[in-house]
Amino acid sequence: EQGHGDIRLAEIDVRMVTDYKEWRAGHPGVKPGTTLADQTLRNDVYALSGVLRRAWEEEIIEQNPVNRTRFRSKVERPPTYLEIEEGAALLQVARWFDFHRSGRGVPFLEALIGSMLIEGLRRSEAFHLQVGDIDLEAGILRVGRKLKTNHALRDVPLWPQFRQMVEPLLEQRRSEGYDALLFPSPDTGGVLTDIRGSLETAVEAAGIEKDITCHSLRHTYASVRIQTLEQGHPVSLFTVAREMGHGSTQLIEQRYGHILKNPRRLPHVAFDFEDSDGDH
C-alpha cells in the first residue's frame, strides 16, 4: 500500500494516528478470515505512544497525539521536580558515590546530574557533551554541537557550581582531544545509554521520596532559573526558553511554572543548603 514515507515526529497528529489504527485494524489475524485482535491493535498503538512519549519528554514534540485518540495510554502528568535543598542533597550523595564507586556506577555522577540539574541539559545532550563544548574562558556551555539539531544548538551560561564540578573532568579528558566525550560509558567508552539505576540509587540515598528522572532534573532547572535575577531584575521567560532550546516561551509557561516552596532570587542557578539564619 502507499505509505507516508519519512515523517517527522512533530508532523504526527491525531488524524494520522487514527488513520494508522484503522489501517492496522484491517490487517488479517492469525485465523483465516479474521482481522487483528483488539489487544494486538492496542499493543501497536501503545508502542507508537511510547516513542512519542519519549519525544515529548525530550521536548522534541509538544504533546503526544496518541493520548487524544480513542486508545489512551497513561495520562501525562507534569514531571516531578526537586526543591533546592533536595537538589543539594542529591548532588551531595552523587559526590559521595564518585569517591566510593560501586561496580555499577559511573565515575562522574555528580557532574552528570549537575549538567541536567544546574545547566538544564536534556538527557541526550548531557550524554553527548564533549570536552570542546566547555569554554571556561568565555564562561559558556555549547549545547547540541554533536547532535546537530536545530532545536538543541545553543550556548548557555556555565554556572559556578557546575564549573567547579566539571573542571577536574576537563583536566582528565583534555588529553583525549576536543571531541572527547565528557561523560563516556565506563563499559564501552562510547555514548552513555542509561543511568536510571545510578540515579534511582542516589535519589533513594538522599532520602528523596519522589519519582525523579533525568527529565525531572531539567524540569527542576527551569523552575529554579525562572526565579533567578538578571542584572537585578527577574529573568525573562524568553531568556530561559532560549537557554533550554525552545523557540518560544509556551512550554516554559505551561510546564515549568512551578513556584518553589523556598524560592531564592539569586543571579545564578545553584543548589545548596540554607543555614538556620536563612543565608546560604
CSV table of C-alpha atoms in Angstrom, one decimal:
chain,number,residue,atom,x,y,z
A,1,GLU,CA,0.0,0.0,0.0
A,2,GLN,CA,1.0,3.6,-0.5
A,3,GLY,CA,2.9,4.7,2.7
A,4,HIS,CA,3.7,8.2,4.0
A,5,GLY,CA,7.4,7.8,3.6
A,6,ASP,CA,9.7,9.6,6.1
A,7,ILE,CA,7.6,11.5,8.7
A,8,ARG,CA,9.0,13.9,11.3
A,9,LEU,CA,7.8,13.2,14.8
A,10,ALA,CA,6.3,16.7,15.1
A,11,GLU,CA,4.2,16.0,12.0
A,12,ILE,CA,2.3,13.1,13.6
A,13,ASP,CA,-1.1,14.3,14.7
A,14,VAL,CA,-4.4,12.8,15.9
A,15,ARG,CA,-5.7,12.3,12.4
A,16,MET,CA,-2.6,10.4,11.4
A,17,VAL,CA,-2.8,8.2,14.5
A,18,THR,CA,-6.4,7.5,13.8
A,19,ASP,CA,-5.7,6.6,10.2
A,20,TYR,CA,-2.9,4.3,11.3
A,21,LYS,CA,-5.3,2.4,13.7
A,22,GLU,CA,-7.9,2.0,11.0
A,23,TRP,CA,-5.3,0.7,8.6
A,24,ARG,CA,-3.9,-1.8,11.1
A,25,ALA,CA,-7.4,-2.9,12.1
A,26,GLY,CA,-7.9,-4.2,8.6
A,27,HIS,CA,-4.9,-6.5,8.6
A,28,PRO,CA,-5.6,-10.2,8.7
A,29,GLY,CA,-5.4,-12.0,12.1
A,30,VAL,CA,-3.9,-15.4,13.0
A,31,LYS,CA,-7.0,-17.3,11.9
A,32,PRO,CA,-8.2,-17.2,8.3
A,33,GLY,CA,-11.0,-14.7,7.7
A,34,THR,CA,-10.2,-12.7,10.9
A,35,THR,CA,-8.6,-9.3,11.5
A,36,LEU,CA,-6.2,-8.3,14.2
A,37,ALA,CA,-7.4,-8.8,17.7
A,38,ASP,CA,-8.2,-5.7,19.7
A,39,GLN,CA,-5.3,-6.3,22.1
A,40,THR,CA,-2.8,-6.6,19.3
A,41,LEU,CA,-4.0,-3.3,17.9
A,42,ARG,CA,-3.8,-1.8,21.4
A,43,ASN,CA,-0.2,-3.1,21.7
A,44,ASP,CA,0.7,-1.5,18.4
A,45,VAL,CA,-0.8,1.9,19.4
A,46,TYR,CA,0.9,1.7,22.8
A,47,ALA,CA,4.3,1.0,21.1
A,48,LEU,CA,3.8,4.1,19.0
A,49,SER,CA,2.7,6.1,22.1
A,50,GLY,CA,5.9,5.0,23.8
A,51,VAL,CA,8.0,6.5,21.1
A,52,LEU,CA,6.0,9.7,21.0
A,53,ARG,CA,6.1,10.0,24.8
A,54,ARG,CA,9.9,9.7,24.7
A,55,ALA,CA,9.9,12.5,22.1
A,56,TRP,CA,7.6,14.6,24.4
A,57,GLU,CA,9.9,14.0,27.4
A,58,GLU,CA,12.9,15.1,25.3
A,59,GLU,CA,10.7,18.2,24.2
A,60,ILE,CA,11.0,17.4,20.5
A,61,ILE,CA,7.2,17.5,20.3
A,62,GLU,CA,4.7,19.5,22.4
A,63,GLN,CA,2.2,16.7,23.0
A,64,ASN,CA,1.6,13.0,22.5
A,65,PRO,CA,-1.2,12.8,19.9
A,66,VAL,CA,-2.0,9.2,20.9
A,67,ASN,CA,-3.4,10.5,24.1
A,68,ARG,CA,-6.1,12.3,22.2
A,69,THR,CA,-7.3,9.3,20.3
A,70,ARG,CA,-9.6,6.5,21.4
A,71,PHE,CA,-7.0,4.2,22.9
A,72,ARG,CA,-5.4,6.2,25.7
A,73,SER,CA,-2.1,5.4,27.3
A,74,LYS,CA,-1.1,6.7,30.7
A,75,VAL,CA,-2.2,10.3,31.4
A,76,GLU,CA,0.7,12.6,31.0
A,77,ARG,CA,1.4,14.5,34.2
A,78,PRO,CA,4.0,17.3,34.6
A,79,PRO,CA,7.3,15.7,35.6
A,80,THR,CA,8.3,15.8,39.3
A,81,TYR,CA,10.8,18.5,40.3
A,82,LEU,CA,13.1,19.0,43.3
A,83,GLU,CA,13.2,21.7,45.8
A,84,ILE,CA,16.5,23.5,46.1
A,85,GLU,CA,17.5,21.6,49.3
A,86,GLU,CA,16.6,18.3,47.7
A,87,GLY,CA,18.7,19.1,44.7
A,88,ALA,CA,21.6,19.9,47.1
A,89,ALA,CA,21.1,16.6,48.9
A,90,LEU,CA,21.1,14.7,45.6
A,91,LEU,CA,24.4,16.4,44.4
A,92,GLN,CA,26.0,15.7,47.8
A,93,VAL,CA,25.1,12.0,47.6
A,94,ALA,CA,26.3,11.8,44.0
A,95,ARG,CA,29.7,13.4,45.0
A,96,TRP,CA,30.0,10.7,47.7
A,97,PHE,CA,29.3,8.0,45.1
A,98,ASP,CA,32.0,9.4,42.9
A,99,PHE,CA,34.5,8.9,45.7
A,100,HIS,CA,33.1,5.5,46.7
A,101,ARG,CA,32.3,3.9,43.4
A,102,SER,CA,30.4,0.6,43.0
A,103,GLY,CA,30.8,-1.7,40.1
A,104,ARG,CA,27.5,-0.4,38.5
A,105,GLY,CA,28.1,3.3,39.0
A,106,VAL,CA,29.5,5.9,36.7
A,107,PRO,CA,32.6,7.8,37.9
A,108,PHE,CA,31.2,11.3,37.3
A,109,LEU,CA,27.7,11.1,38.6
A,110,GLU,CA,27.8,14.5,40.4
A,111,ALA,CA,28.8,16.4,37.2
A,112,LEU,CA,26.5,14.3,35.0
A,113,ILE,CA,23.5,15.1,37.3
A,114,GLY,CA,24.7,18.7,37.5
A,115,SER,CA,24.7,19.1,33.7
A,116,MET,CA,20.9,18.5,33.8
A,117,LEU,CA,20.1,20.0,37.2
A,118,ILE,CA,22.3,23.1,37.1
A,119,GLU,CA,22.6,23.6,33.3
A,120,GLY,CA,19.2,22.4,32.1
A,121,LEU,CA,20.5,19.9,29.6
A,122,ARG,CA,18.3,17.2,28.1
A,123,ARG,CA,19.5,13.7,28.8
A,124,SER,CA,20.7,13.1,25.3
A,125,GLU,CA,22.5,16.4,25.3
A,126,ALA,CA,24.3,15.5,28.6
A,127,PHE,CA,25.3,12.1,27.3
A,128,HIS,CA,26.8,13.6,24.1
A,129,LEU,CA,28.6,16.5,25.8
A,130,GLN,CA,32.2,16.9,24.6
A,131,VAL,CA,35.3,18.5,26.1
A,132,GLY,CA,35.3,21.2,23.5
A,133,ASP,CA,31.7,22.2,24.5
A,134,ILE,CA,33.0,23.7,27.7
A,135,ASP,CA,34.5,27.2,27.3
A,136,LEU,CA,35.9,28.1,30.7
A,137,GLU,CA,37.4,31.4,29.4
A,138,ALA,CA,34.0,32.6,28.0
A,139,GLY,CA,32.0,31.0,30.8
A,140,ILE,CA,29.6,29.2,28.4
A,141,LEU,CA,28.5,25.7,27.7
A,142,ARG,CA,27.9,24.9,24.0
A,143,VAL,CA,25.0,22.5,23.8
A,144,GLY,CA,24.0,20.2,21.0
A,145,ARG,CA,27.1,20.6,18.8
A,146,LYS,CA,27.4,16.9,18.3
A,147,LEU,CA,23.7,16.2,18.0
A,148,LYS,CA,23.5,18.8,15.2
A,149,THR,CA,19.8,19.5,15.7
A,150,ASN,CA,18.4,23.0,15.3
A,151,HIS,CA,16.3,22.8,18.5
A,152,ALA,CA,19.3,21.8,20.6
A,153,LEU,CA,22.1,24.0,19.3
A,154,ARG,CA,22.7,26.9,21.7
A,155,ASP,CA,25.0,28.5,24.3
A,156,VAL,CA,24.1,28.5,28.0
A,157,PRO,CA,25.8,30.1,31.0
A,158,LEU,CA,28.4,28.0,32.7
A,159,TRP,CA,27.1,28.4,36.2
A,160,PRO,CA,29.7,28.5,39.0
A,161,GLN,CA,28.5,25.4,40.8
A,162,PHE,CA,28.7,23.2,37.7
A,163,ARG,CA,32.0,24.8,36.7
A,164,GLN,CA,33.5,23.6,39.9
A,165,MET,CA,32.3,20.1,39.2
A,166,VAL,CA,33.4,19.9,35.6
A,167,GLU,CA,36.9,21.4,35.8
A,168,PRO,CA,38.5,18.2,37.2
A,169,LEU,CA,36.9,16.2,34.5
A,170,LEU,CA,38.2,18.5,31.8
A,171,GLU,CA,41.7,18.1,33.1
A,172,GLN,CA,41.3,14.3,32.8
A,173,ARG,CA,39.7,14.3,29.4
A,174,ARG,CA,41.6,17.2,27.7
A,175,SER,CA,44.5,15.0,26.5
A,176,GLU,CA,41.9,12.9,24.6
A,177,GLY,CA,41.1,15.8,22.3
A,178,TYR,CA,38.4,18.4,21.7
A,179,ASP,CA,35.8,15.9,20.6
A,180,ALA,CA,36.3,13.5,23.5
A,181,LEU,CA,33.1,12.7,25.4
A,182,LEU,CA,32.9,14.3,28.8
A,183,PHE,CA,30.8,11.5,30.2
A,184,PRO,CA,31.8,8.3,28.3
A,185,SER,CA,30.3,5.0,29.2
A,186,PRO,CA,32.6,3.2,31.7
A,187,ASP,CA,31.8,-0.1,29.9
A,188,THR,CA,32.3,0.8,26.2
A,189,GLY,CA,34.0,4.3,26.2
A,190,GLY,CA,31.2,5.4,23.9
A,191,VAL,CA,28.0,7.4,24.5
A,192,LEU,CA,26.1,6.5,27.7
A,193,THR,CA,22.6,5.0,27.1
A,194,ASP,CA,21.1,4.9,30.6
A,195,ILE,CA,21.8,6.0,34.1
A,196,ARG,CA,18.5,5.1,35.7
A,197,GLY,CA,20.0,2.7,38.2
A,198,SER,CA,22.6,5.1,39.4
A,199,LEU,CA,20.1,8.0,39.6
A,200,GLU,CA,17.5,6.0,41.4
A,201,THR,CA,20.1,4.8,43.9
A,202,ALA,CA,21.3,8.3,44.5
A,203,VAL,CA,17.7,9.7,44.9
A,204,GLU,CA,16.9,7.0,47.5
A,205,ALA,CA,20.2,7.6,49.4
A,206,ALA,CA,19.4,11.3,49.5
A,207,GLY,CA,16.1,10.5,51.3
A,208,ILE,CA,14.0,11.9,48.4
A,209,GLU,CA,10.7,10.2,48.2
A,210,LYS,CA,9.8,11.3,44.7
A,211,ASP,CA,9.9,9.6,41.3
A,212,ILE,CA,12.9,11.5,39.9
A,213,THR,CA,14.1,11.0,36.3
A,214,CYS,CA,16.7,12.8,34.1
A,215,HIS,CA,13.8,14.9,32.8
A,216,SER,CA,12.9,15.8,36.3
A,217,LEU,CA,16.3,17.3,36.8
A,218,ARG,CA,15.9,19.5,33.7
A,219,HIS,CA,12.4,20.4,34.9
A,220,THR,CA,13.9,21.5,38.2
A,221,TYR,CA,16.5,23.7,36.4
A,222,ALA,CA,13.7,25.6,34.7
A,223,SER,CA,11.8,26.0,37.9
A,224,VAL,CA,14.8,27.5,39.6
A,225,ARG,CA,16.0,29.5,36.7
A,226,ILE,CA,12.8,31.4,36.2
A,227,GLN,CA,13.2,32.7,39.8
A,228,THR,CA,16.7,34.0,39.4
A,229,LEU,CA,17.8,37.6,38.7
A,230,GLU,CA,19.3,39.0,35.6
A,231,GLN,CA,21.0,42.4,36.1
A,232,GLY,CA,19.0,42.9,39.2
A,233,HIS,CA,15.6,42.1,37.6
A,234,PRO,CA,13.7,38.8,37.3
A,235,VAL,CA,15.0,36.8,34.3
A,236,SER,CA,12.8,37.0,31.2
A,237,LEU,CA,11.0,33.8,30.1
A,238,PHE,CA,12.5,34.3,26.7
A,239,THR,CA,16.0,34.0,28.1
A,240,VAL,CA,15.0,30.8,29.9
A,241,ALA,CA,13.4,29.4,26.8
A,242,ARG,CA,16.4,30.2,24.7
A,243,GLU,CA,18.7,28.5,27.3
A,244,MET,CA,16.6,25.4,27.3
A,245,GLY,CA,16.5,25.2,23.5
A,246,HIS,CA,12.9,26.3,22.9
A,247,GLY,CA,11.7,28.5,20.1
A,248,SER,CA,9.1,30.2,22.3
A,249,THR,CA,8.1,30.7,25.9
A,250,GLN,CA,5.0,28.5,25.5
A,251,LEU,CA,6.5,25.3,27.1
A,252,ILE,CA,8.1,27.3,29.9
A,253,GLU,CA,4.7,28.8,30.8
A,254,GLN,CA,2.8,25.6,30.5
A,255,ARG,CA,5.2,23.0,32.0
A,256,TYR,CA,7.8,24.8,34.1
A,257,GLY,CA,5.8,27.4,36.1
A,258,HIS,CA,6.3,25.9,39.5
A,259,ILE,CA,6.9,28.2,42.4
A,260,LEU,CA,9.3,26.6,44.8
A,261,LYS,CA,8.5,26.4,48.4
A,262,ASN,CA,11.7,28.4,49.2
A,263,PRO,CA,12.5,30.5,46.2
A,264,ARG,CA,15.7,32.5,46.1
A,265,ARG,CA,16.3,35.5,43.9
A,266,LEU,CA,19.9,34.8,43.0
A,267,PRO,CA,22.0,35.9,39.9
A,268,HIS,CA,22.6,32.2,39.0
A,269,VAL,CA,21.3,28.7,39.4
A,270,ALA,CA,22.6,26.9,42.5
A,271,PHE,CA,21.6,24.1,44.7
A,272,ASP,CA,22.9,24.4,48.3
A,273,PHE,CA,21.7,24.2,51.9
A,274,GLU,CA,20.5,27.2,53.9
A,275,ASP,CA,21.7,27.7,57.4
A,276,SER,CA,19.4,28.4,60.3
A,277,ASP,CA,19.6,32.2,59.6
A,278,GLY,CA,18.3,31.7,56.1
A,279,ASP,CA,21.7,32.5,54.5
A,280,HIS,CA,23.4,30.1,52.1
